[in-house]
Short mmCIF file of C-alpha atoms and ligand atoms in Angstrom, two decimals:
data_model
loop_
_atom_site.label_atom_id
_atom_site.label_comp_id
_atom_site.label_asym_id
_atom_site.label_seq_id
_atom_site.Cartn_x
_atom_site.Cartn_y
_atom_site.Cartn_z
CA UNK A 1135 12.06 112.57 -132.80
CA UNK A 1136 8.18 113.05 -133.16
CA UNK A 1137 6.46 116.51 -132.78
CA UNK A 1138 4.36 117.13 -129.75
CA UNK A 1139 1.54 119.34 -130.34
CA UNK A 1140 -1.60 117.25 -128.14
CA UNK A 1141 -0.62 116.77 -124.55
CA UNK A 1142 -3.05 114.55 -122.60
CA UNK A 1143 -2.74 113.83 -118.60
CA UNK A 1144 -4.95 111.62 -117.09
CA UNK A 1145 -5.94 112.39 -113.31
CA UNK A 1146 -7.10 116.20 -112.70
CA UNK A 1147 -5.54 116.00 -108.53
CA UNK A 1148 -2.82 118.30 -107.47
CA UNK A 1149 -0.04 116.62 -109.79
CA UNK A 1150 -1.91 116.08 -113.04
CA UNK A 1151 -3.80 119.26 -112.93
CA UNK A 1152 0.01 121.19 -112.11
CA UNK A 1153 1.04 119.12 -115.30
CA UNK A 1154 -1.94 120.38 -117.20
CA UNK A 1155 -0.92 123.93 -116.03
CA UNK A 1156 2.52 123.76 -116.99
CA UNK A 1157 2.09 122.04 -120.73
CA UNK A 1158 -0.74 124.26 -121.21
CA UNK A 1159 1.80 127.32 -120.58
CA UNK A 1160 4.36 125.64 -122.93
CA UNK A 1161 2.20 125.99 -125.70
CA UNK A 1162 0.80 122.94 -126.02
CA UNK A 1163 -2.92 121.51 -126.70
CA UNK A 1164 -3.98 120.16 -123.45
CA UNK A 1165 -6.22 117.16 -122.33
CA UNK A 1166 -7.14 116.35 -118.75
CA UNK A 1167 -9.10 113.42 -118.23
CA UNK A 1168 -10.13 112.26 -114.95
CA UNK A 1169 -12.44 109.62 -114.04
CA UNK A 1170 -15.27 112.22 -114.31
CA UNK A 1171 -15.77 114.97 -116.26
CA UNK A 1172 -16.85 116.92 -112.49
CA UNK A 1173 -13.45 115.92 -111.52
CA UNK A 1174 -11.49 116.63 -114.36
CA UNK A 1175 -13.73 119.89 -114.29
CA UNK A 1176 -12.68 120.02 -110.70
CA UNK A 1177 -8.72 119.76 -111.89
CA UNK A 1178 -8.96 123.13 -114.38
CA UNK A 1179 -10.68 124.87 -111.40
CA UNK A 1180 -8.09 124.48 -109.36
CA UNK A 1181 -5.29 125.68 -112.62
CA UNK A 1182 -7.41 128.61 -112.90
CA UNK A 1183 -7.45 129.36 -109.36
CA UNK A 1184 -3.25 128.93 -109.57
CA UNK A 1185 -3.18 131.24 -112.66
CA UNK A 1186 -5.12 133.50 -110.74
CA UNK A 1187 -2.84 134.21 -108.27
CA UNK A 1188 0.31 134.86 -110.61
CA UNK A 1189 -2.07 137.83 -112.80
CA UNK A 1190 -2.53 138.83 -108.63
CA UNK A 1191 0.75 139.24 -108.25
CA UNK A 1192 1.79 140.64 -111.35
CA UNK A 1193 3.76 137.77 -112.68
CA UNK A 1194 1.33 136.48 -115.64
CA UNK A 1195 -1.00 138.88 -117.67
CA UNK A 1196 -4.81 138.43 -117.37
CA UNK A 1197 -5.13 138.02 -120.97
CA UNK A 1198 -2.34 135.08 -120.96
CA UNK A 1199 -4.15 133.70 -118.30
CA UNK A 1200 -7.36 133.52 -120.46
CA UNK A 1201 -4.83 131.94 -123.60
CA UNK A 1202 -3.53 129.13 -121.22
CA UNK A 1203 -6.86 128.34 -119.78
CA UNK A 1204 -8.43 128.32 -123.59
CA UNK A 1205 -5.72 125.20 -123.96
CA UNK A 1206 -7.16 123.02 -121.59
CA UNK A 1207 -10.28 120.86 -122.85
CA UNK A 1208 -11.32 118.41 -119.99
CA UNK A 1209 -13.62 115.58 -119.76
CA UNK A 1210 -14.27 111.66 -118.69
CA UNK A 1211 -14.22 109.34 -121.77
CA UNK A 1212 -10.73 108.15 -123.58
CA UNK A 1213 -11.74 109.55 -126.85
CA UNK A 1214 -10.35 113.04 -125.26
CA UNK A 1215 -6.61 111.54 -126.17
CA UNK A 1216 -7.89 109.91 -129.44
CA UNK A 1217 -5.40 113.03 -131.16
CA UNK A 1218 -2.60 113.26 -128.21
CA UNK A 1219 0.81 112.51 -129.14
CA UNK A 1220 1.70 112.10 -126.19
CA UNK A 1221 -0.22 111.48 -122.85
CA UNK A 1222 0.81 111.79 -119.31
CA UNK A 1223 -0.87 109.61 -116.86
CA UNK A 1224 -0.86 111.27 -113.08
CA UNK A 1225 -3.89 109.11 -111.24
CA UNK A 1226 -3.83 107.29 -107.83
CA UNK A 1227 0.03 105.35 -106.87
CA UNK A 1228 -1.52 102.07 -107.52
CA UNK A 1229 -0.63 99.48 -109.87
CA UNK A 1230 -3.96 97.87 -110.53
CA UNK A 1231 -5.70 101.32 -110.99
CA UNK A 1232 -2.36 102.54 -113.42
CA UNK A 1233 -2.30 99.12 -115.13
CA UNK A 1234 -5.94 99.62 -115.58
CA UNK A 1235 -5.93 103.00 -117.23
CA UNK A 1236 -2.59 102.24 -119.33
CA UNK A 1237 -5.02 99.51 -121.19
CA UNK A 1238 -7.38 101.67 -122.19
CA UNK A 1239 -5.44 104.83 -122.77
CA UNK A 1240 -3.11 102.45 -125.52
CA UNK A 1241 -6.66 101.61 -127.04
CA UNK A 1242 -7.97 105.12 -127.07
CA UNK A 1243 -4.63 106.87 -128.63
CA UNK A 1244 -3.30 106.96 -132.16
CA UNK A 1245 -0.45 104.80 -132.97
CA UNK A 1246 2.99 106.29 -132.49
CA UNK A 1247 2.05 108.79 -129.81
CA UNK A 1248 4.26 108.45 -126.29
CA UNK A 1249 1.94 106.88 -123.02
CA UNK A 1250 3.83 108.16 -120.02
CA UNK A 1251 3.59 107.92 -116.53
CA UNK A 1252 4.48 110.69 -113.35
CA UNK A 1253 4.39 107.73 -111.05
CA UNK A 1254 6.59 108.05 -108.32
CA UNK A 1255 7.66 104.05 -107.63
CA UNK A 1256 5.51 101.77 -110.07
CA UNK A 1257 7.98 99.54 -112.53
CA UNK A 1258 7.14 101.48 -115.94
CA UNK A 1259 8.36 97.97 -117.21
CA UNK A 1260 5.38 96.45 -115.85
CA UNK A 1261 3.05 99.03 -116.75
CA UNK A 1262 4.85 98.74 -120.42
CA UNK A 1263 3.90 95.46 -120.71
CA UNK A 1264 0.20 96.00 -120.43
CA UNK A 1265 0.03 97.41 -123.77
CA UNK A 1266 0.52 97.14 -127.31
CA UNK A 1267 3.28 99.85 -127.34
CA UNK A 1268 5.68 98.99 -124.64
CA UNK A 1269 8.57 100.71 -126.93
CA UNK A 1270 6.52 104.04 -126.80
CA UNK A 1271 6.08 103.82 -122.85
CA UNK A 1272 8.06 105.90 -120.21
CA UNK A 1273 8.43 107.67 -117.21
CA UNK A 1274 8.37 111.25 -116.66
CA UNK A 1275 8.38 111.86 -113.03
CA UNK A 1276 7.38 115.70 -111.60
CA UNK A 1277 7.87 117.52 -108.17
CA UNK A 1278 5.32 118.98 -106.30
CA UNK A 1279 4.39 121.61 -107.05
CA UNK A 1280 5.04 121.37 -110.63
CA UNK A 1281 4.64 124.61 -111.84
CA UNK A 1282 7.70 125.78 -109.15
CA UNK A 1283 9.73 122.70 -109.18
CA UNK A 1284 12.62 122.14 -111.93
CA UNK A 1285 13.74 118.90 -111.89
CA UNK A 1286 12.04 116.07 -113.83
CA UNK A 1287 13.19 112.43 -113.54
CA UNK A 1288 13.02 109.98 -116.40
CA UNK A 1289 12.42 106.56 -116.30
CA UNK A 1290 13.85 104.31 -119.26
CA UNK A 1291 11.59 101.18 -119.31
CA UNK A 1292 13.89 98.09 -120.18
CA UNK A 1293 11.12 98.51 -123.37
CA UNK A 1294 11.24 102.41 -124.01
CA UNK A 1295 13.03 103.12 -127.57
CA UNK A 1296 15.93 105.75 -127.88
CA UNK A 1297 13.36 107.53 -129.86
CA UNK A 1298 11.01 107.69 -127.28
CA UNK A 1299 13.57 108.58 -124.79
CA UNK A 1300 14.70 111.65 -126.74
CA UNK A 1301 11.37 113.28 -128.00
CA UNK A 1302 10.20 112.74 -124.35
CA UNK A 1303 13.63 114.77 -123.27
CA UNK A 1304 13.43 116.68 -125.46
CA UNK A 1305 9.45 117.88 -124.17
CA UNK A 1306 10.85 117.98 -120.65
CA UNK A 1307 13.31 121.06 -121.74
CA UNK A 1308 10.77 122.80 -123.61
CA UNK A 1309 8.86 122.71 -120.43
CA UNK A 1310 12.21 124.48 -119.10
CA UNK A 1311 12.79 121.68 -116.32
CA UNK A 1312 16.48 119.98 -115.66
CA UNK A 1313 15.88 116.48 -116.54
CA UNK A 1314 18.04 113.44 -114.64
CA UNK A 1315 17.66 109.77 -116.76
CA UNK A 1316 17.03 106.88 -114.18
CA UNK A 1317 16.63 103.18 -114.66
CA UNK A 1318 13.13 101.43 -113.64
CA UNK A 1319 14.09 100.56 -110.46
CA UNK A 1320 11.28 100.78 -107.23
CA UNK A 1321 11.33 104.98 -106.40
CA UNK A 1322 13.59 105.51 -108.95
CA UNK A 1323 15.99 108.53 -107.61
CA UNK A 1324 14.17 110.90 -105.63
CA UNK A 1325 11.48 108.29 -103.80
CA UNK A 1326 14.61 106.35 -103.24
CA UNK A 1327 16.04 108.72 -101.12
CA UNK A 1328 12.95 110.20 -99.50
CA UNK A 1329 10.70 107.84 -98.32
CA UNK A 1330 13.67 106.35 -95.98
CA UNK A 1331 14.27 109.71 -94.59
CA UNK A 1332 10.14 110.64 -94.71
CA UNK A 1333 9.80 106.99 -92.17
CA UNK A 1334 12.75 107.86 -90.19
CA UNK A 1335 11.41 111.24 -88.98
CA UNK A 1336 7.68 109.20 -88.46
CA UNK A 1337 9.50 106.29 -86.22
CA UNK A 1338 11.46 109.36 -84.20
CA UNK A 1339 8.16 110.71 -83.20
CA UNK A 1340 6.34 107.32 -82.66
CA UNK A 1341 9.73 106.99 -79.79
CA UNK A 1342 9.23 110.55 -78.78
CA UNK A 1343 12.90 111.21 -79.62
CA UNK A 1344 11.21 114.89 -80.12
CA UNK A 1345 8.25 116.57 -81.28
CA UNK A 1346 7.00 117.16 -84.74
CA UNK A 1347 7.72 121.00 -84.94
CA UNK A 1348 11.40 120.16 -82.97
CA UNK A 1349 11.81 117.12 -85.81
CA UNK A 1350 10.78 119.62 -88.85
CA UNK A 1351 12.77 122.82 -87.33
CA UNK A 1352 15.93 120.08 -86.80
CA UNK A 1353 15.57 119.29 -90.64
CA UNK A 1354 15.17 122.59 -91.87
CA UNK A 1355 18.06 124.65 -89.29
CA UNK A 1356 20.02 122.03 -89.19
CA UNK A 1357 20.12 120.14 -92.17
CA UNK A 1358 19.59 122.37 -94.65
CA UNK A 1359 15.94 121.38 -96.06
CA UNK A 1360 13.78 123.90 -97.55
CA UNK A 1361 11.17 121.87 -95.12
CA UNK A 1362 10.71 119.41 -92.26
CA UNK A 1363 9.84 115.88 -93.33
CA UNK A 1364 6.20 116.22 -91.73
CA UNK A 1365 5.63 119.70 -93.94
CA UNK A 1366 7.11 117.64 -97.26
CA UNK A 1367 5.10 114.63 -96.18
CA UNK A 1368 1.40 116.92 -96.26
CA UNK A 1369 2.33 118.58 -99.46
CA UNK A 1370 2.96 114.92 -100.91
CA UNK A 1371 0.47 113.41 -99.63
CA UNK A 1372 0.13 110.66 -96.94
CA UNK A 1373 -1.46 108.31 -99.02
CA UNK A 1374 0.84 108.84 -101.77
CA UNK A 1375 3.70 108.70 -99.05
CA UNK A 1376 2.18 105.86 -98.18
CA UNK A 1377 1.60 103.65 -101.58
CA UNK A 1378 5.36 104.56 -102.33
CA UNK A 1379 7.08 102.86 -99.27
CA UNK A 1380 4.75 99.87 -99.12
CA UNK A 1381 6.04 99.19 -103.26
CA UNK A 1382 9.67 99.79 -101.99
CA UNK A 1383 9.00 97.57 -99.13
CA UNK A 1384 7.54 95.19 -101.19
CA UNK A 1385 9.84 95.20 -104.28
CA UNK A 1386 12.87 95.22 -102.42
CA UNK A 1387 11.91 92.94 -99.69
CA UNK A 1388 13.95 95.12 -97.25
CA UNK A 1389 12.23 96.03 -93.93
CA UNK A 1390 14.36 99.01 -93.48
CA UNK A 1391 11.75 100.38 -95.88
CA UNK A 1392 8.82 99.23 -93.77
CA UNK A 1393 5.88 102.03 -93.57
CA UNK A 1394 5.36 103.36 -89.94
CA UNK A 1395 2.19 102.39 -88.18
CA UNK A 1396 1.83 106.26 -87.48
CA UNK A 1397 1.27 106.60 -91.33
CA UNK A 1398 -0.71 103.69 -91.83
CA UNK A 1399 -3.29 104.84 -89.13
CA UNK A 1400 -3.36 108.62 -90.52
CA UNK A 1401 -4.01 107.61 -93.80
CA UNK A 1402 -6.68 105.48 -92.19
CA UNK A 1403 -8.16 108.00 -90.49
CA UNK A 1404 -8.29 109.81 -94.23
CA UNK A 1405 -6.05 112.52 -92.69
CA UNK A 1406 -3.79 112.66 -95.55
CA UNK A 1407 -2.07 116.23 -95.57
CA UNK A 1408 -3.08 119.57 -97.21
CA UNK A 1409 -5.53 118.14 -99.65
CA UNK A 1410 -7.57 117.20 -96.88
CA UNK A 1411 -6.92 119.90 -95.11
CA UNK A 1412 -5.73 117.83 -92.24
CA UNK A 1413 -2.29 115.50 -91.80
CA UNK A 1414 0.71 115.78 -89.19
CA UNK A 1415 -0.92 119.58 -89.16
CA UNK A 1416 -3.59 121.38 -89.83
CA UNK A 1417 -5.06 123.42 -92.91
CA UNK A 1418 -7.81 125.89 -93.75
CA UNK A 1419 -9.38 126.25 -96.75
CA UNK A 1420 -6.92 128.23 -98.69
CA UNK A 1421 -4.26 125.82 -97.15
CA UNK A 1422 -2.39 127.90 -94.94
CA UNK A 1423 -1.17 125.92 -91.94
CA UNK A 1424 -3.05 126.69 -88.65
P1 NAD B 1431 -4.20 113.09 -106.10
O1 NAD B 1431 -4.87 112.20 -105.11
O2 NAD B 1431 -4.14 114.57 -105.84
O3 NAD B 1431 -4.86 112.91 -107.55
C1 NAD B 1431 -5.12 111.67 -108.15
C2 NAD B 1431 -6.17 111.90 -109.23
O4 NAD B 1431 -6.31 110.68 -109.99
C3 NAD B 1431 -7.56 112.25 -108.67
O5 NAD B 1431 -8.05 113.40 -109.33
C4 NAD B 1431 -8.39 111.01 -109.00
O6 NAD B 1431 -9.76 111.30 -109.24
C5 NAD B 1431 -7.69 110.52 -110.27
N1 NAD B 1431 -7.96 109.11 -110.57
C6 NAD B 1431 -7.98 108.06 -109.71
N2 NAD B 1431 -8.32 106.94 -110.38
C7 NAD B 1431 -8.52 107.30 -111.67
C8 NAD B 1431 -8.91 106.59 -112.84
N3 NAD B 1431 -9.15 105.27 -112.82
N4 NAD B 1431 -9.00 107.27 -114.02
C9 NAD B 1431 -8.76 108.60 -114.07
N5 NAD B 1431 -8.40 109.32 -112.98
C10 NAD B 1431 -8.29 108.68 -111.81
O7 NAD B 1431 -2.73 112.48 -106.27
P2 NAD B 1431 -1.39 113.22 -106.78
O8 NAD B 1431 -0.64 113.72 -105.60
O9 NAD B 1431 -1.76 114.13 -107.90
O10 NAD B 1431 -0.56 111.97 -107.34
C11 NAD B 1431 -0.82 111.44 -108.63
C12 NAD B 1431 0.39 110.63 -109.11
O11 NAD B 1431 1.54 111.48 -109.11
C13 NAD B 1431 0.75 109.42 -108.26
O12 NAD B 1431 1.23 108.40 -109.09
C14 NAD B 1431 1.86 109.96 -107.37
O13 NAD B 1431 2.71 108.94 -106.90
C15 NAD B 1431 2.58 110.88 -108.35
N6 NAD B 1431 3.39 111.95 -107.73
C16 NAD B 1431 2.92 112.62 -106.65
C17 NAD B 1431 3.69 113.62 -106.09
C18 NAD B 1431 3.20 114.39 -104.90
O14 NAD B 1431 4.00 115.10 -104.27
N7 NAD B 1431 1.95 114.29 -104.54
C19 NAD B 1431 4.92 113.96 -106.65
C20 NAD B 1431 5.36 113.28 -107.80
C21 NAD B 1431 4.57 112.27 -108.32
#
């Protein structure tokens, strides 16, 4: 197994910056790269803000705030991973943008080191095959939001090497997250289950079986879920709920993953959950439902 000491994550949004966050409390050397500095910038903001509120409520001490914060270098050009050894790519669920950056992150980085990817559907065989290291390329899939959430799934390319598997296992637990091993197939575990359930609930309300609040409080009281599919889907993301069912759609050729117009048209609108502070409801500035 290689040592990890230089973590890099490219894309500073709510996923890569929680990864950031979370490596940068493991110990590790952290590198957040975004396609600006101001948004990579942006992305330690919005850790610091997060750390803030744990030294608020006396969970984390001020000064170990400072230390994990001190960990975090940001920035815009490639040559911020030139010493990772391993880097995790968290940008837009796209394969032309993902394909894109896996190029030039397998130019930028030293030999040997691990290029991962949190994507939540994209073949990491695919995005393996872009570069000159598809042995040292993998999948290491967070929740949202990662700081809270334990599990982390990953992805065995039909490239990735044992070695890689295990050193990238092996990071997971340090991290203290359970980790589940899935094969690079479209959504993987998780997605694979979701997004048919996250449609479903969108193609009950588009029939008016109930209302959104009757559909979230049915999932929650009766089914058990910590929350309703239209809560979930605004923490995700309705883009990113989005991108995920049209490559499941696509890749499987199965309509009974088709993406409901409902979606389609509030990602359209650029109403796309909590980040923008509106989705199936609305959000105020600290992000507390209205
Ligand atoms: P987000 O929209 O919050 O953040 C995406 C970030 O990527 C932005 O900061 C954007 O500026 C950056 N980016 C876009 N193009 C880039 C480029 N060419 N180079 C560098 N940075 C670029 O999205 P997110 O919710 O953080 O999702 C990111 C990834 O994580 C996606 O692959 C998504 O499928 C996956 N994921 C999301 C969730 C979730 O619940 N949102 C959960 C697990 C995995």
């Amino acid at each position: 197994m290689s040592e990890i000491k230089v973590f890099g994550v490219i894309g500073a949004g709510q996923m890569g910056s929680g990864i950031a966050q979370v490596a940068a409390a493991g110990g590790y050397q952290v590198r957040l790269l975004d396609a600006s500095g101001a948004l990579a910038a942006r992305g330690k903001e919005r850790i610091a803000k997060q750390l803030q509120r744990e030294v608020d409520k006396e969970r984390l001490g001020a000064d170990e705030r400072e230390a994990i914060l001190a960990r975090i270098e940001v920035g815009g050009d490639y040559s911020l991973l030139a010493e990772t050894d391993i880097t995790v790519e968290a940008a837009t669920e796209n394969i032309d943008v993902k394909s894109e950056i896996f190029r030039r992150a397998d130019a930028a980085m030293k030999s040997g080191a691990i290029l991962a990817s949190n994507t939540s559907s994209i073949s990491l065989t695919k995005l393996a095959a872009v570069t000159g290291r598809p042995e040292r390329v993998i999948g290491m899939h967070f929740m949202n939001p990662v700081p809270r959430m334990k599990l982390v799934e990953i992805v065995r390319a039909l490239q990735t090497s044992d070695e890689t598997y295990r050193t990238t296992y092996a990071l997971g637990e340090s991290l203290g997250k359970v980790l589940v091993t899935t094969k690079d197939m479209p959504g993987f575990i998780v997605n694979r289950m979701l997004i048919p359930f996250l449609n479903e609930a969108c193609f009950a309300l588009q029939e008016g079986l109930g209302t959104m609040e009757d559909i979230d409080a049915a999932a929650k009281l009766g089914l058990n879920h910590p929350m309703g599919p239209f809560e979930l889907a605004d923490l995700i993301g309705l883009d990113t709920v989005l991108y995920i069912g049209e490559v499941l759609h696509r890749e499987f050729g199965d309509d009974k993953y088709r993406p409901p117009a409902i979606l389609r048209n509030y990602v359209a609108a650029g109403w796309l959950g909590r980040k923008s502070g509106r989705g199936f409801y609305h959000y105020d500035e600290r992000g507390a439902r209205q």
